[in-house]
Amino acid sequence: MLSLNIISTSRYWSPVDIYAGGAEHAVLHLLYSRFWHKVLYDIGVVSTKEPFKCVINQGIILGEVQYMACKDTNGNYSSADSTDELSEYFQEIIPEERLCPFHIVKSGEFFVLKDNPNIRLIARAHKMNKSRGNVVNPDDVVSEYGADSLRLYEMFMGPFRDSKTWNTSGIEGVHRFLGRTWRLIVGSPLPHGTFRDGTVVTDEEPTMEQLRTLHKCIAKVTEEIEGTRFNTGISAMMEFINAAYKWDKHPKSIIEAFVLLFSPYAPHMAEELWSRLGHPDSIAYVPFPKADPTYLKESTIVLPVQINGKTRGTIQVEKGCSEEDAFTLASQDEKLSKYLLGKPIKKRIFVSGKILNVILDRQNVKEQNSSPEDC
């Protein structure tokens, strides 16, 4: 008889929510684990037919793009599109010292030699392999940029399920993003290069604009994580940081929620920021933030403005804006003011949230525009 404790434990831990593995695991680990799980199911040890609720095959990371030039039997360069039989030509890999904009440029969808744009090159990324010499050592990347930069870049390269091409220069972009995030919360470095203790956040109440920006970011990042679209989740956090740099003050409640949102992507940096924000415990035990639908609703709308039935422009107004307020904003608008200021108005047609139509008194407009000699 099987122990009731074993059965209850298996029911608690299984089935596994997500199995993430590449296609190379399909006939090895995945098949092996499913086979033994079904054996255990048949003898009553486990209570589910399958060991995993969901299987995701992630794409592989290819090596950096290699550029190859075709040469004929005489050693002269030939364009890759000049013949259908590339096997007749010797393909030469462009050396790394020539891989720069001064030697290779993009022309439309293809790459060509800058010295001779008629020579089209073959641009191809291969699976990382020692024999090709295109293997990127993660230890070297971590030593130069840090583990969080490597982790963040791998997620930012593209959709989780797609194969991506490694580009060492691309990691510098996410490394700068981490630096901007750090300086926003901790402040600029001191003259001798170190940073002050703590952060530059304030205990002030956040504004409505700040709350809307935060909760839109939370909603977007949460949605993208659930859909394994980590790259677009990172883009949403980049937009938040860009918006936050325009604020005069950075309320602690806003920054704390963002650091929580940020922690799955850059856990080491998030832990340090969480500690600087005054929390003695690890951020790993704090619940993930949830978006408040109240702050996801747009407070402003674009209102078309017509003059005598013809659309002349638009204005940004608050929802529920009155006719008088809408007309005042239209009169102050640079493009619309020339149609309204000093002009006699016959009537105004206003549909809240839909349109403002200003009907001018054509007769009086003509009289105003006419000169004394014409009278």
XYZ file of N, CA, C and O in Angstrom, residues 181-293:
452
model
N 17.773 53.307 -14.697
C 16.862 52.925 -13.614
C 17.526 53.129 -12.260
O 16.903 53.652 -11.322
N 18.767 52.734 -12.139
C 19.509 52.892 -10.882
C 19.633 54.368 -10.502
O 19.371 54.753 -9.370
N 20.009 55.207 -11.462
C 20.205 56.637 -11.167
C 18.896 57.339 -10.851
O 18.872 58.284 -10.064
N 17.791 56.884 -11.461
C 16.493 57.479 -11.160
C 16.131 57.281 -9.695
O 15.580 58.185 -9.055
N 16.448 56.111 -9.152
C 16.033 55.765 -7.789
C 17.089 56.139 -6.755
O 16.769 56.650 -5.679
N 18.363 55.927 -7.085
C 19.450 56.168 -6.134
C 20.019 57.573 -6.263
O 20.482 58.161 -5.281
N 19.966 58.130 -7.454
C 20.522 59.447 -7.686
C 21.817 59.370 -8.487
O 22.356 58.283 -8.733
N 22.315 60.518 -8.868
C 23.553 60.578 -9.652
C 24.751 60.211 -8.776
O 24.718 60.388 -7.556
N 25.826 59.720 -9.392
C 27.002 59.354 -8.598
C 27.659 60.573 -7.973
O 27.575 61.692 -8.491
N 28.318 60.353 -6.865
C 29.055 61.404 -6.179
C 30.333 61.713 -6.953
O 30.737 60.955 -7.846
N 30.999 62.834 -6.627
C 32.203 63.224 -7.389
C 33.260 62.134 -7.483
O 33.960 62.038 -8.496
N 33.422 61.311 -6.447
C 34.449 60.277 -6.490
C 33.940 58.968 -7.113
O 34.619 57.953 -7.053
N 32.718 58.971 -7.693
C 32.233 57.838 -8.475
C 31.306 56.889 -7.756
O 30.662 56.066 -8.406
N 31.214 56.954 -6.428
C 30.315 56.075 -5.699
C 28.933 56.713 -5.578
O 28.736 57.878 -5.948
N 27.980 55.949 -5.021
C 26.615 56.440 -4.854
C 26.303 56.600 -3.371
O 26.858 55.888 -2.523
N 25.421 57.529 -3.084
C 25.005 57.743 -1.698
C 24.212 56.549 -1.184
O 23.692 55.755 -1.976
N 24.120 56.427 0.124
C 23.286 55.393 0.708
C 21.815 55.760 0.533
O 21.455 56.938 0.467
N 20.955 54.753 0.500
C 19.526 55.015 0.379
C 19.124 55.401 -1.029
O 19.770 55.023 -2.017
N 18.055 56.181 -1.129
C 17.507 56.579 -2.425
C 17.122 58.055 -2.388
O 17.266 58.729 -1.373
N 16.613 58.537 -3.520
C 16.167 59.931 -3.613
C 14.646 60.018 -3.669
O 14.100 61.070 -4.034
N 13.944 58.944 -3.313
C 12.484 58.972 -3.352
C 11.944 59.814 -2.205
O 12.642 60.072 -1.216
N 10.689 60.238 -2.349
C 10.042 61.070 -1.336
C 8.835 60.338 -0.757
O 8.354 59.357 -1.327
N 8.344 60.847 0.376
C 7.166 60.257 1.032
C 5.873 60.968 0.628
O 4.839 60.797 1.268
N 5.920 61.761 -0.428
C 4.737 62.499 -0.874
C 3.717 61.555 -1.515
O 4.057 60.470 -2.005
N 2.471 62.000 -1.508
C 1.414 61.245 -2.175
C 1.577 61.366 -3.696
O 1.861 62.442 -4.207
N 1.424 60.267 -4.429
C 1.581 60.336 -5.889
C 0.440 61.100 -6.545
O -0.684 61.126 -6.040
N 0.743 61.707 -7.665
C -0.277 62.409 -8.436
C -1.078 61.410 -9.256
O -0.687 60.238 -9.417
N -2.192 61.874 -9.790
C -3.030 61.011 -10.625
C -2.265 60.572 -11.870
O -2.369 59.412 -12.300
N -1.475 61.464 -12.432
C -0.684 61.119 -13.620
C 0.316 60.002 -13.296
O 0.489 59.053 -14.072
N 0.970 60.095 -12.143
C 1.937 59.072 -11.756
C 1.266 57.726 -11.523
O 1.794 56.685 -11.913
N 0.097 57.744 -10.899
C -0.637 56.504 -10.657
C -1.066 55.852 -11.974
O -0.990 54.634 -12.132
N -1.523 56.683 -12.909
C -1.939 56.136 -14.204
C -0.752 55.527 -14.939
O -0.854 54.439 -15.513
N 0.378 56.217 -14.917
C 1.569 55.708 -15.596
C 2.014 54.391 -14.994
O 2.357 53.441 -15.713
N 2.011 54.307 -13.664
C 2.428 53.082 -12.986
C 1.496 51.923 -13.300
O 1.953 50.832 -13.680
N 0.208 52.120 -13.158
C -0.723 50.998 -13.297
C -0.870 50.557 -14.754
O -1.151 49.376 -15.004
N -0.652 51.449 -15.695
C -0.608 51.024 -17.093
C 0.599 50.124 -17.329
O 0.517 49.123 -18.053
N 1.707 50.477 -16.687
C 2.914 49.654 -16.801
C 2.698 48.293 -16.152
O 3.068 47.259 -16.712
N 2.082 48.277 -14.970
C 1.810 47.008 -14.282
C 0.922 46.111 -15.140
O 1.185 44.915 -15.303
N -0.131 46.687 -15.696
C -1.059 45.904 -16.521
C -0.359 45.329 -17.745
O -0.554 44.157 -18.102
N 0.461 46.144 -18.398
C 1.150 45.695 -19.612
C 2.172 44.618 -19.302
O 2.220 43.573 -19.982
N 3.002 44.835 -18.272
C 4.044 43.865 -17.939
C 3.420 42.544 -17.487
O 3.879 41.465 -17.872
N 2.361 42.612 -16.685
C 1.683 41.396 -16.235
C 1.139 40.594 -17.415
O 1.301 39.368 -17.493
N 0.507 41.288 -18.341
C -0.053 40.629 -19.531
C 1.046 39.983 -20.371
O 0.890 38.851 -20.860
N 2.170 40.680 -20.522
C 3.241 40.156 -21.366
C 3.970 38.992 -20.697
O 4.420 38.073 -21.379
N 4.103 39.021 -19.385
C 4.721 37.890 -18.687
C 3.870 36.641 -18.856
O 4.372 35.551 -19.154
N 2.557 36.795 -18.693
C 1.660 35.639 -18.837
C 1.680 35.088 -20.257
O 1.462 33.891 -20.464
N 1.945 35.939 -21.233
C 2.023 35.501 -22.627
C 3.429 35.188 -23.082
O 3.641 34.986 -24.285
N 4.397 35.143 -22.137
C 5.827 34.907 -22.420
C 6.367 35.867 -23.477
O 7.245 35.510 -24.265
N 5.849 37.085 -23.491
C 6.362 38.128 -24.386
C 7.200 39.088 -23.534
O 6.837 40.245 -23.330
N 8.305 38.576 -23.057
C 9.108 39.338 -22.106
C 9.707 40.591 -22.732
O 9.924 41.593 -22.050
N 9.992 40.546 -24.021
C 10.622 41.691 -24.682
C 9.708 42.920 -24.669
O 10.167 44.043 -24.418
N 8.420 42.730 -24.901
C 7.514 43.875 -24.894
C 7.214 44.328 -23.463
O 6.891 45.492 -23.226
N 7.346 43.402 -22.498
C 7.240 43.809 -21.098
C 8.368 44.738 -20.708
O 8.174 45.722 -19.987
N 9.575 44.447 -21.191
C 10.726 45.318 -20.925
C 10.520 46.677 -21.585
O 10.847 47.718 -21.014
N 9.956 46.682 -22.780
C 9.683 47.954 -23.464
C 8.732 48.824 -22.647
O 8.891 50.041 -22.574
N 7.736 48.197 -22.016
C 6.789 48.941 -21.181
C 7.493 49.564 -19.978
O 7.198 50.701 -19.589
N 8.449 48.838 -19.391
C 9.198 49.395 -18.266
C 10.131 50.511 -18.710
O 10.358 51.475 -17.974
N 10.659 50.409 -19.904
C 11.483 51.493 -20.447
C 10.650 52.759 -20.622
O 11.108 53.874 -20.342
N 9.410 52.599 -21.089
C 8.517 53.750 -21.239
C 8.210 54.377 -19.885
O 8.122 55.607 -19.764
N 8.041 53.537 -18.854
C 7.792 54.059 -17.511
C 8.978 54.891 -17.031
O 8.802 55.985 -16.491
N 10.191 54.382 -17.212
C 11.384 55.109 -16.767
C 11.509 56.433 -17.511
O 11.856 57.475 -16.922
N 11.219 56.441 -18.807
C 11.270 57.694 -19.576
C 10.281 58.711 -19.018
O 10.595 59.899 -18.898
N 9.080 58.245 -18.675
C 8.071 59.146 -18.109
C 8.485 59.620 -16.721
O 8.302 60.794 -16.369
N 9.065 58.727 -15.911
C 9.438 59.069 -14.536
C 10.542 60.115 -14.487
O 10.615 60.911 -13.539
N 11.395 60.144 -15.494
C 12.474 61.140 -15.516
C 11.936 62.563 -15.702
O 12.640 63.535 -15.439
N 10.699 62.681 -16.146
C 10.098 64.005 -16.332
C 9.417 64.510 -15.063
O 8.983 65.655 -15.014
N 9.295 63.646 -14.040
C 8.639 64.050 -12.801
C 9.606 64.842 -11.925
O 10.804 64.565 -11.888
N 9.047 65.797 -11.199
C 9.863 66.555 -10.242
C 10.146 65.743 -8.983
O 11.219 65.840 -8.399
N 9.166 64.954 -8.548
C 9.301 64.135 -7.354
C 8.984 62.675 -7.700
O 8.206 62.393 -8.617
N 9.589 61.768 -6.942
C 9.365 60.342 -7.164
C 8.857 59.715 -5.866
O 9.653 59.340 -4.994
N 7.532 59.620 -5.721
C 6.954 59.065 -4.482
C 7.411 57.631 -4.229
O 7.529 56.826 -5.161
N 7.632 57.326 -2.970
C 8.138 56.009 -2.588
C 7.180 54.900 -2.988
O 7.608 53.825 -3.443
N 5.882 55.131 -2.848
C 4.909 54.084 -3.179
C 4.953 53.718 -4.662
O 4.773 52.553 -5.031
N 5.212 54.683 -5.518
C 5.303 54.433 -6.958
C 6.570 53.642 -7.273
O 6.548 52.647 -8.011
N 7.686 54.076 -6.711
C 8.970 53.434 -7.000
C 9.009 52.011 -6.444
O 9.533 51.093 -7.081
N 8.448 51.799 -5.250
C 8.425 50.452 -4.675
C 7.649 49.487 -5.573
O 8.090 48.355 -5.796
N 6.512 49.929 -6.075
C 5.718 49.066 -6.961
C 6.484 48.762 -8.244
O 6.435 47.631 -8.756
N 7.207 49.749 -8.758
C 7.974 49.508 -9.987
C 9.112 48.530 -9.732
O 9.388 47.658 -10.577
N 9.802 48.658 -8.597
C 10.900 47.738 -8.282
C 10.377 46.305 -8.179
O 11.026 45.354 -8.629
N 9.202 46.118 -7.616
C 8.578 44.790 -7.563
C 8.310 44.262 -8.976
O 8.524 43.090 -9.278
N 7.825 45.140 -9.828
C 7.547 44.781 -11.218
C 8.836 44.423 -11.953
O 8.861 43.556 -12.822
N 9.892 45.082 -11.588
C 11.194 44.974 -12.230
C 11.966 43.732 -11.777
O 12.841 43.232 -12.488
N 11.622 43.215 -10.599
C 12.431 42.173 -9.958
C 12.538 40.861 -10.742
O 13.609 40.237 -10.727
N 11.507 40.369 -11.445
C 11.710 39.119 -12.194
C 12.708 39.265 -13.337
O 13.316 38.290 -13.760
N 12.879 40.468 -13.831
C 13.765 40.711 -14.958
C 15.206 40.964 -14.520
O 16.144 40.529 -15.181
N 15.397 41.706 -13.442
C 16.735 42.033 -12.940
C 16.752 41.798 -11.430
O 16.722 42.747 -10.642
N 16.778 40.542 -10.986
C 16.601 40.240 -9.563
C 17.704 40.770 -8.658
O 17.433 41.176 -7.528
N 18.952 40.781 -9.127
C 20.048 41.236 -8.269
C 19.936 42.731 -7.985
O 20.049 43.185 -6.833
N 19.695 43.496 -9.019
C 19.555 44.940 -8.853
C 18.305 45.278 -8.061
O 18.304 46.195 -7.221
N 17.225 44.547 -8.292
C 15.978 44.793 -7.573
C 16.153 44.540 -6.079
O 15.614 45.275 -5.247
N 16.891 43.500 -5.720
C 17.142 43.208 -4.305
C 17.892 44.368 -3.644
O 17.576 44.776 -2.520
N 18.888 44.895 -4.334
C 19.661 46.009 -3.771
C 18.794 47.260 -3.629
O 18.832 47.953 -2.611
N 17.976 47.553 -4.631
C 17.094 48.720 -4.554
C 16.067 48.546 -3.437
O 15.745 49.497 -2.715
N 15.530 47.335 -3.302
C 14.537 47.056 -2.264
C 15.140 47.283 -0.875
O 14.489 47.837 0.013
N 16.376 46.877 -0.715
C 17.068 47.091 0.562
C 17.290 48.578 0.808
O 17.101 49.075 1.926
N 17.677 49.315 -0.222
C 17.902 50.759 -0.085
C 16.607 51.508 0.212
O 16.627 52.597 0.782
N 15.480 50.932 -0.191
C 14.183 51.557 0.084
C 13.720 51.312 1.517
O 12.635 51.738 1.904
N 14.548 50.578 2.281
C 14.275 50.426 3.700
C 13.643 49.112 4.112
O 13.087 49.016 5.210
N 13.726 48.083 3.252
C 13.101 46.796 3.559
C 14.173 45.780 3.946
O 15.054 45.478 3.130
N 14.098 45.224 5.147
C 15.128 44.266 5.577
C 14.976 42.883 4.947
O 15.947 42.142 4.840
N 13.767 42.516 4.537
C 13.523 41.184 3.976
C 13.695 41.189 2.458
O 13.635 42.228 1.805
N 13.851 39.990 1.907
C 14.041 39.841 0.470
C 12.780 40.233 -0.286
O 11.653 40.002 0.158
N 12.988 40.786 -1.454
C 11.859 41.174 -2.313
C 11.146 39.945 -2.866
O 9.992 40.034 -3.308
N 11.818 38.791 -2.816
C 11.246 37.561 -3.378
C 9.978 37.129 -2.655
O 9.163 36.391 -3.217
N 9.793 37.582 -1.413
C 8.632 37.167 -0.626
C 7.487 38.182 -0.665
O 6.480 38.007 0.017
N 7.650 39.224 -1.448
C 6.626 40.266 -1.531
C 5.718 39.977 -2.725
O 6.206 39.654 -3.817
N 4.390 40.067 -2.581
C 3.474 39.793 -3.695
C 3.718 40.714 -4.881
O 4.079 41.881 -4.718
N 3.516 40.160 -6.064
C 3.665 40.927 -7.297
C 2.551 41.967 -7.367
O 1.409 41.693 -6.984
N 2.845 43.186 -7.818
C 1.818 44.235 -7.853
C 0.692 43.910 -8.833
O 0.896 43.218 -9.829
N -0.485 44.436 -8.536
C -1.652 44.255 -9.401
C -2.143 45.617 -9.889
O -2.142 46.588 -9.141
N -2.556 45.641 -11.136
C -3.043 46.889 -11.724
C -4.441 47.202 -11.207
O -5.298 46.322 -11.118
N -4.662 48.460 -10.857
C -5.972 48.929 -10.408
C -6.734 49.456 -11.626
O -6.288 50.428 -12.260
N -7.859 48.834 -11.985
C -8.606 49.275 -13.175
C -9.009 50.740 -13.130
O -9.213 51.359 -14.175
